Amino acid sequence: MAPSPTVRRLLKETAELSTSAANPAPAFYAQPVSDADLHEWHFTLLGPPSPSPYAGGLYHGRITLPPQYPLKPPNFRFLTPSGRFEVNREICLSISGFHEETWMPAWGVRTALTALRTFMAEQGTAGQVGGLEASADVRKRMAQESRAWRCEGCGGHSNEEIMTEWWQSCRQRGVNVDEEGTDVGLEGLPNGTSLEARDPTKPANELDSPDLLDTRSQQDTSHGETRGLPPIELAKPAAIRAQSIVPLSSTPTPEQIQSRAEAVLTPSEQAASSDQRHVLNFHTGPLAAATRTVEQQVQREQREHQPTLTIDRAIAGVFVALVVMLLKKAFYPARSPGPDFVDGGGGYYLEREF
């Protein structure tokens, strides 16, 4: 039995974010934590560059992917104190599970983390679920302390140890990154991607009035020119949130959603050469583990199917025996007693004919 579309998609994204990827992202590292559960990921993210107060910081967090992924969005939590997000609380964003109506199946873990890093650099958290307000000095101090923060679920390794080894793998793939990651800028998002902090009590259609579209376009243009990035809607105070929302891209057809969800690994990704199989020592090989999980599931189904085959063969044997008996009755009927039977001691016996 073939793996489900969700498992296929998770395997594909695991390969795209692993050390064997052709174009690794130096700004963050993300992989499943457990061999048995592909829906629970941990990530380590490099803070946005200067003049952001998070410059040089390394932040650890969790990604929870629903069983219906990628048709439904993931949820994000930060575990490292940053002064920007509450610790171990889900963040309400347009790319998170708080707003399934704005999620696009074409997006993935890499797109979401790229957007989250850009969103982190923006000011203003008023009204945002999971957001915090802190001074720039406090956030800079937390950024320095974040490098030594350790995750017990990742073998007790610190954020700095995780990213140092990840950057080494990136350099082996031809990606230029220094020892501290200070030269890693903000990565642009795909066209049509938007990100915003949203009020979980308000539906999306309340913020889509025609009067706001022109204002959105003007503000998005100036924002994009300042950053050198595609227009991305980010967190704003509640009073101006409605004036800075970027409309989402058009909804794909069901055929496009299905084809994206059922994306499978290419042969080159499945048969990586020995020099591409380097896995960071604080995570077991998630791709290999996921493959083993699928194989075990197939073997279990085959074992469950085996008794059915045995019963079917027994029924077939009984049927063949009945057919043989019927044919024997039809062509070789039983002979009635006649002169060949002779009384002998109160019984009968059949004389042998010559």
Short mmCIF file of C-alpha atoms in Angstrom, two decimals:
data_model
loop_
_atom_site.label_atom_id
_atom_site.label_comp_id
_atom_site.label_asym_id
_atom_site.label_seq_id
_atom_site.Cartn_x
_atom_site.Cartn_y
_atom_site.Cartn_z
CA MET A 1 0.00 0.00 0.00
CA ALA A 2 1.39 3.40 -1.00
CA PRO A 3 1.94 6.05 1.73
CA SER A 4 -0.70 8.74 2.15
CA PRO A 5 -0.36 12.15 0.44
CA THR A 6 0.49 13.70 3.82
CA VAL A 7 3.37 11.27 4.42
CA ARG A 8 4.64 11.83 0.88
CA ARG A 9 4.60 15.58 1.37
CA LEU A 10 6.37 15.35 4.73
CA LEU A 11 9.05 13.09 3.27
CA LYS A 12 9.60 15.54 0.46
CA GLU A 13 9.88 18.54 2.80
CA THR A 14 12.19 16.61 5.13
CA ALA A 15 14.52 15.98 2.20
CA GLU A 16 14.36 19.62 1.07
CA LEU A 17 15.43 20.82 4.52
CA SER A 18 18.05 18.13 5.20
CA THR A 19 21.80 18.27 4.74
CA SER A 20 21.43 16.51 1.39
CA ALA A 21 19.31 19.33 -0.06
CA ALA A 22 20.72 21.05 -3.11
CA ASN A 23 19.83 24.53 -1.80
CA PRO A 24 19.78 24.53 2.03
CA ALA A 25 18.48 27.57 3.91
CA PRO A 26 21.23 28.92 6.24
CA ALA A 27 18.75 31.03 8.22
CA PHE A 28 17.15 28.07 9.96
CA TYR A 29 17.32 24.34 10.55
CA ALA A 30 14.15 22.23 10.86
CA GLN A 31 13.54 18.49 11.00
CA PRO A 32 11.14 16.01 12.66
CA VAL A 33 12.19 15.28 16.23
CA SER A 34 10.99 11.69 16.50
CA ASP A 35 11.41 8.75 14.18
CA ALA A 36 7.85 7.67 14.88
CA ASP A 37 6.08 11.03 14.39
CA LEU A 38 6.61 13.13 11.27
CA HIS A 39 4.05 15.69 12.43
CA GLU A 40 6.17 17.10 15.28
CA TRP A 41 9.14 19.23 14.18
CA HIS A 42 11.68 21.41 15.97
CA PHE A 43 13.40 24.36 14.33
CA THR A 44 16.30 26.65 15.19
CA LEU A 45 16.05 30.08 13.60
CA LEU A 46 18.64 32.82 13.19
CA GLY A 47 17.34 36.20 14.30
CA PRO A 48 16.74 38.90 11.67
CA PRO A 49 19.87 40.93 10.80
CA SER A 50 20.84 44.34 12.20
CA PRO A 51 19.38 46.85 12.96
CA SER A 52 16.93 44.34 14.41
CA PRO A 53 17.41 43.79 18.18
CA TYR A 54 17.33 40.06 17.45
CA ALA A 55 20.49 40.17 15.32
CA GLY A 56 22.84 37.35 16.26
CA GLY A 57 20.19 35.56 18.30
CA LEU A 58 19.31 31.90 17.79
CA TYR A 59 15.77 30.86 18.64
CA HIS A 60 14.38 27.36 19.06
CA GLY A 61 10.77 26.40 18.51
CA ARG A 62 8.19 23.74 17.64
CA ILE A 63 6.10 23.12 14.55
CA THR A 64 2.99 20.96 14.85
CA LEU A 65 1.67 19.69 11.51
CA PRO A 66 -1.96 18.48 11.41
CA PRO A 67 -2.92 15.07 9.95
CA GLN A 68 -4.52 16.91 6.99
CA TYR A 69 -1.31 18.78 6.10
CA PRO A 70 -0.76 20.46 3.63
CA LEU A 71 -4.48 21.10 3.23
CA LYS A 72 -4.46 22.59 6.74
CA PRO A 73 -1.76 24.89 8.17
CA PRO A 74 0.81 24.11 10.87
CA ASN A 75 1.09 25.76 14.28
CA PHE A 76 4.21 27.48 15.62
CA ARG A 77 5.61 27.99 19.12
CA PHE A 78 8.85 29.59 20.29
CA LEU A 79 10.62 27.82 23.15
CA THR A 80 13.53 30.25 23.49
CA PRO A 81 12.74 33.57 25.25
CA SER A 82 13.02 36.43 22.77
CA GLY A 83 10.98 39.35 24.08
CA ARG A 84 8.98 39.14 20.84
CA PHE A 85 6.88 36.00 21.35
CA GLU A 86 5.51 34.29 24.44
CA VAL A 87 7.31 31.08 25.33
CA ASN A 88 5.56 27.84 24.36
CA ARG A 89 2.38 29.52 23.14
CA GLU A 90 0.95 29.18 19.65
CA ILE A 91 1.29 32.29 17.51
CA CYS A 92 -1.73 33.67 15.70
CA LEU A 93 -0.69 34.39 12.10
CA SER A 94 -2.29 34.13 8.70
CA ILE A 95 -0.02 31.10 8.04
CA SER A 96 -0.92 29.28 11.26
CA GLY A 97 -3.79 27.08 12.40
CA PHE A 98 -5.65 30.07 13.81
CA HIS A 99 -6.69 31.04 10.27
CA GLU A 100 -7.12 28.00 8.06
CA GLU A 101 -9.00 30.08 5.49
CA THR A 102 -5.85 32.01 4.53
CA TRP A 103 -3.51 29.02 4.27
CA MET A 104 -2.35 27.83 0.85
CA PRO A 105 -1.37 24.15 0.33
CA ALA A 106 1.45 25.29 -1.96
CA TRP A 107 3.22 26.76 1.06
CA GLY A 108 5.42 24.56 3.22
CA VAL A 109 7.64 24.55 6.28
CA ARG A 110 10.43 26.43 4.51
CA THR A 111 8.09 29.19 3.28
CA ALA A 112 6.50 29.48 6.73
CA LEU A 113 9.84 29.79 8.56
CA THR A 114 11.09 32.34 6.04
CA ALA A 115 7.96 34.41 6.62
CA LEU A 116 8.19 33.97 10.38
CA ARG A 117 11.76 35.32 10.44
CA THR A 118 10.72 38.36 8.39
CA PHE A 119 7.68 38.88 10.58
CA MET A 120 9.86 38.75 13.69
CA ALA A 121 11.80 41.80 12.53
CA GLU A 122 8.73 44.02 12.36
CA GLN A 123 7.65 46.20 15.25
CA GLY A 124 4.26 46.18 16.90
CA THR A 125 2.62 43.26 18.66
CA ALA A 126 -0.50 44.97 20.02
CA GLY A 127 -3.49 42.66 19.82
CA GLN A 128 -1.46 39.68 18.57
CA VAL A 129 -2.02 36.32 20.21
CA GLY A 130 1.36 35.01 21.37
CA GLY A 131 3.12 38.37 20.98
CA LEU A 132 5.08 40.32 23.60
CA GLU A 133 6.14 43.92 24.03
CA ALA A 134 9.65 44.50 25.38
CA SER A 135 12.31 47.17 25.10
CA ALA A 136 15.09 46.93 22.54
CA ASP A 137 17.67 46.49 25.29
CA VAL A 138 15.81 43.52 26.74
CA ARG A 139 15.48 41.90 23.33
CA LYS A 140 19.20 42.41 22.59
CA ARG A 141 20.12 40.81 25.91
CA MET A 142 17.84 37.86 25.22
CA ALA A 143 19.38 37.52 21.75
CA GLN A 144 22.84 37.10 23.29
CA GLU A 145 21.56 34.61 25.87
CA SER A 146 19.60 32.61 23.26
CA ARG A 147 22.71 31.07 21.70
CA ALA A 148 23.36 28.99 24.83
CA TRP A 149 19.73 27.85 25.22
CA ARG A 150 19.44 24.03 25.10
CA CYS A 151 16.63 21.75 23.95
CA GLU A 152 16.30 18.46 25.81
CA GLY A 153 14.25 17.03 22.95
CA CYS A 154 17.19 17.59 20.60
CA GLY A 155 19.71 15.71 22.70
CA GLY A 156 20.47 18.62 25.01
CA HIS A 157 22.37 20.52 22.33
CA SER A 158 22.47 24.29 22.41
CA ASN A 159 21.14 26.51 19.65
CA GLU A 160 24.70 27.53 18.79
CA GLU A 161 25.84 23.91 18.46
CA ILE A 162 22.91 23.09 16.23
CA MET A 163 23.40 26.04 13.89
CA THR A 164 27.21 25.75 13.81
CA GLU A 165 26.95 22.22 12.48
CA TRP A 166 24.14 23.23 10.12
CA TRP A 167 26.19 26.10 8.69
CA GLN A 168 29.07 23.73 8.12
CA SER A 169 26.76 21.53 6.05
CA CYS A 170 25.53 24.60 4.15
CA ARG A 171 29.09 25.58 3.27
CA GLN A 172 29.72 22.06 1.97
CA ARG A 173 26.77 22.67 -0.35
CA GLY A 174 28.26 25.89 -1.66
CA VAL A 175 26.18 28.30 0.46
CA ASN A 176 28.24 31.21 1.77
CA VAL A 177 27.73 31.76 5.50
CA ASP A 178 30.21 32.94 8.12
CA GLU A 179 30.84 31.42 11.53
CA GLU A 180 28.26 33.64 13.25
CA GLY A 181 25.70 33.80 10.47
CA THR A 182 25.82 37.60 10.43
CA ASP A 183 25.83 37.72 6.63
CA VAL A 184 22.51 35.87 6.30
CA GLY A 185 19.93 38.43 5.23
CA LEU A 186 16.18 38.22 5.00
CA GLU A 187 15.02 35.89 2.26
CA GLY A 188 12.29 37.03 -0.10
CA LEU A 189 8.98 35.18 -0.08
CA PRO A 190 7.29 33.71 -3.17
CA ASN A 191 5.07 36.07 -5.09
CA GLY A 192 1.57 36.26 -3.69
CA THR A 193 2.60 35.16 -0.20
CA SER A 194 1.39 37.37 2.63
CA LEU A 195 1.86 37.29 6.37
CA GLU A 196 -0.01 39.18 9.04
CA ALA A 197 -0.87 39.09 12.71
CA ARG A 198 -4.61 38.65 12.93
CA ASP A 199 -7.33 38.83 15.51
CA PRO A 200 -8.56 35.24 16.01
CA THR A 201 -12.07 36.53 16.82
CA LYS A 202 -12.51 38.21 13.43
CA PRO A 203 -13.12 36.35 10.15
CA ALA A 204 -11.00 37.21 7.15
CA ASN A 205 -13.88 38.67 5.10
CA GLU A 206 -14.34 41.55 7.57
CA LEU A 207 -10.97 42.94 6.49
CA ASP A 208 -11.49 42.70 2.75
CA SER A 209 -13.56 45.82 2.01
CA PRO A 210 -12.90 47.45 -1.40
CA ASP A 211 -11.99 50.78 0.26
CA LEU A 212 -8.92 49.22 1.80
CA LEU A 213 -7.48 47.66 -1.35
CA ASP A 214 -6.00 50.88 -2.77
CA THR A 215 -4.46 51.77 0.59
CA ARG A 216 -2.97 48.28 0.83
CA SER A 217 -1.39 48.54 -2.61
CA GLN A 218 0.22 51.94 -1.87
CA GLN A 219 1.60 50.91 1.51
CA ASP A 220 2.80 47.54 0.25
CA THR A 221 4.74 49.20 -2.56
CA SER A 222 6.61 51.54 -0.22
CA HIS A 223 7.25 48.70 2.22
CA GLY A 224 8.68 46.50 -0.53
CA GLU A 225 10.98 49.26 -1.80
CA THR A 226 12.32 49.88 1.69
CA ARG A 227 13.08 46.24 2.37
CA GLY A 228 14.01 45.13 -1.11
CA LEU A 229 11.56 42.26 -0.65
CA PRO A 230 8.16 41.32 -2.06
CA PRO A 231 5.28 43.06 -0.21
CA ILE A 232 4.69 41.17 3.02
CA GLU A 233 1.99 42.20 5.47
CA LEU A 234 3.31 42.09 8.98
CA ALA A 235 2.18 42.84 12.51
CA LYS A 236 0.62 46.27 13.10
CA PRO A 237 -1.19 47.83 16.04
CA ALA A 238 -4.91 47.23 16.05
CA ALA A 239 -5.67 50.79 14.95
CA ILE A 240 -3.80 50.47 11.65
CA ARG A 241 -3.99 46.73 11.06
CA ALA A 242 -6.88 47.07 8.61
CA GLN A 243 -4.87 49.50 6.46
CA SER A 244 -1.90 47.20 5.91
CA ILE A 245 -3.32 43.87 4.88
CA VAL A 246 -2.10 42.31 1.67
CA PRO A 247 -4.66 40.24 -0.24
CA LEU A 248 -3.78 36.61 -0.60
CA SER A 249 -3.05 35.02 -3.94
CA SER A 250 -5.86 33.37 -5.86
CA THR A 251 -7.10 30.03 -4.59
CA PRO A 252 -5.73 27.09 -6.63
CA THR A 253 -7.99 24.58 -8.27
CA PRO A 254 -8.69 21.22 -6.59
CA GLU A 255 -6.50 19.53 -9.19
CA GLN A 256 -3.56 21.80 -8.28
CA ILE A 257 -4.07 21.18 -4.56
CA GLN A 258 -4.15 17.41 -5.07
CA SER A 259 -1.05 17.39 -7.26
CA ARG A 260 0.88 19.47 -4.74
CA ALA A 261 -0.27 17.36 -1.81
CA GLU A 262 0.71 14.12 -3.54
CA ALA A 263 4.18 15.28 -4.45
CA VAL A 264 6.64 12.42 -4.14
CA LEU A 265 10.36 12.20 -3.69
CA THR A 266 12.43 12.04 -6.82
CA PRO A 267 14.75 9.05 -7.32
CA SER A 268 17.75 11.30 -6.69
CA GLU A 269 16.34 12.32 -3.31
CA GLN A 270 15.60 8.73 -2.32
CA ALA A 271 18.95 7.36 -3.51
CA ALA A 272 21.29 9.97 -2.15
CA SER A 273 24.97 9.16 -2.44
CA SER A 274 27.06 8.41 0.61
CA ASP A 275 28.47 11.93 0.78
CA GLN A 276 24.92 13.32 0.95
CA ARG A 277 23.84 11.20 3.90
CA HIS A 278 25.49 13.27 6.59
CA VAL A 279 22.90 13.80 9.31
CA LEU A 280 23.34 16.14 12.25
CA ASN A 281 24.16 14.06 15.30
CA PHE A 282 21.48 15.68 17.50
CA HIS A 283 18.70 14.24 15.32
CA THR A 284 18.36 10.70 14.02
CA GLY A 285 17.91 10.50 10.28
CA PRO A 286 14.29 11.65 9.89
CA LEU A 287 14.10 10.80 6.22
CA ALA A 288 15.39 7.27 6.73
CA ALA A 289 13.23 6.87 9.81
CA ALA A 290 10.15 8.03 7.92
CA THR A 291 10.91 5.60 5.14
CA ARG A 292 11.25 2.79 7.66
CA THR A 293 7.91 3.77 9.17
CA VAL A 294 6.23 3.47 5.79
CA GLU A 295 7.92 0.12 5.13
CA GLN A 296 6.80 -1.20 8.52
CA GLN A 297 3.27 -0.13 7.80
CA VAL A 298 3.32 -1.96 4.47
CA GLN A 299 4.77 -5.10 6.08
CA ARG A 300 2.13 -5.04 8.81
CA GLU A 301 -0.63 -4.80 6.23
CA GLN A 302 0.91 -7.69 4.33
CA ARG A 303 0.99 -9.81 7.48
CA GLU A 304 -2.65 -9.00 8.16
CA HIS A 305 -3.46 -9.99 4.60
CA GLN A 306 -1.65 -13.36 4.86
CA PRO A 307 -4.40 -15.26 6.83
CA THR A 308 -6.93 -14.20 4.22
CA LEU A 309 -4.81 -15.80 1.50
CA THR A 310 -4.60 -19.07 3.51
CA ILE A 311 -8.38 -19.19 3.97
CA ASP A 312 -8.93 -18.51 0.28
CA ARG A 313 -6.64 -21.40 -0.66
CA ALA A 314 -8.46 -23.77 1.73
CA ILE A 315 -11.82 -22.83 0.20
CA ALA A 316 -10.43 -23.38 -3.27
CA GLY A 317 -9.17 -26.85 -2.25
CA VAL A 318 -12.60 -27.86 -0.89
CA PHE A 319 -14.25 -26.63 -4.06
CA VAL A 320 -11.92 -28.67 -6.27
CA ALA A 321 -12.58 -31.79 -4.16
CA LEU A 322 -16.34 -31.34 -4.55
CA VAL A 323 -16.01 -30.94 -8.31
CA VAL A 324 -13.95 -34.15 -8.51
CA MET A 325 -16.57 -36.04 -6.48
CA LEU A 326 -19.40 -34.80 -8.69
CA LEU A 327 -17.55 -35.79 -11.84
CA LYS A 328 -16.86 -39.24 -10.38
CA LYS A 329 -20.56 -39.67 -9.56
CA ALA A 330 -21.57 -38.60 -13.04
CA PHE A 331 -19.19 -40.82 -15.00
CA TYR A 332 -18.79 -43.73 -12.57
CA PRO A 333 -22.19 -44.40 -10.93
CA ALA A 334 -22.46 -46.93 -8.07
CA ARG A 335 -23.43 -50.49 -9.19
CA SER A 336 -26.52 -52.13 -7.64
CA PRO A 337 -26.32 -55.66 -6.07
CA GLY A 338 -26.69 -58.43 -8.67
CA PRO A 339 -25.48 -61.88 -9.47
CA ASP A 340 -21.95 -60.81 -8.66
CA PHE A 341 -22.93 -60.62 -4.99
CA VAL A 342 -22.95 -64.04 -3.22
CA ASP A 343 -24.24 -64.81 0.19
CA GLY A 344 -21.43 -65.68 2.45
CA GLY A 345 -21.92 -66.11 6.17
CA GLY A 346 -24.82 -63.73 6.49
CA GLY A 347 -23.00 -60.98 4.63
CA TYR A 348 -22.17 -59.99 1.10
CA TYR A 349 -18.94 -59.83 -0.73
CA LEU A 350 -18.10 -58.83 -4.25
CA GLU A 351 -16.44 -61.49 -6.34
CA ARG A 352 -13.54 -60.22 -8.32
CA GLU A 353 -14.20 -60.25 -12.02
CA PHE A 354 -11.64 -61.51 -14.45
#
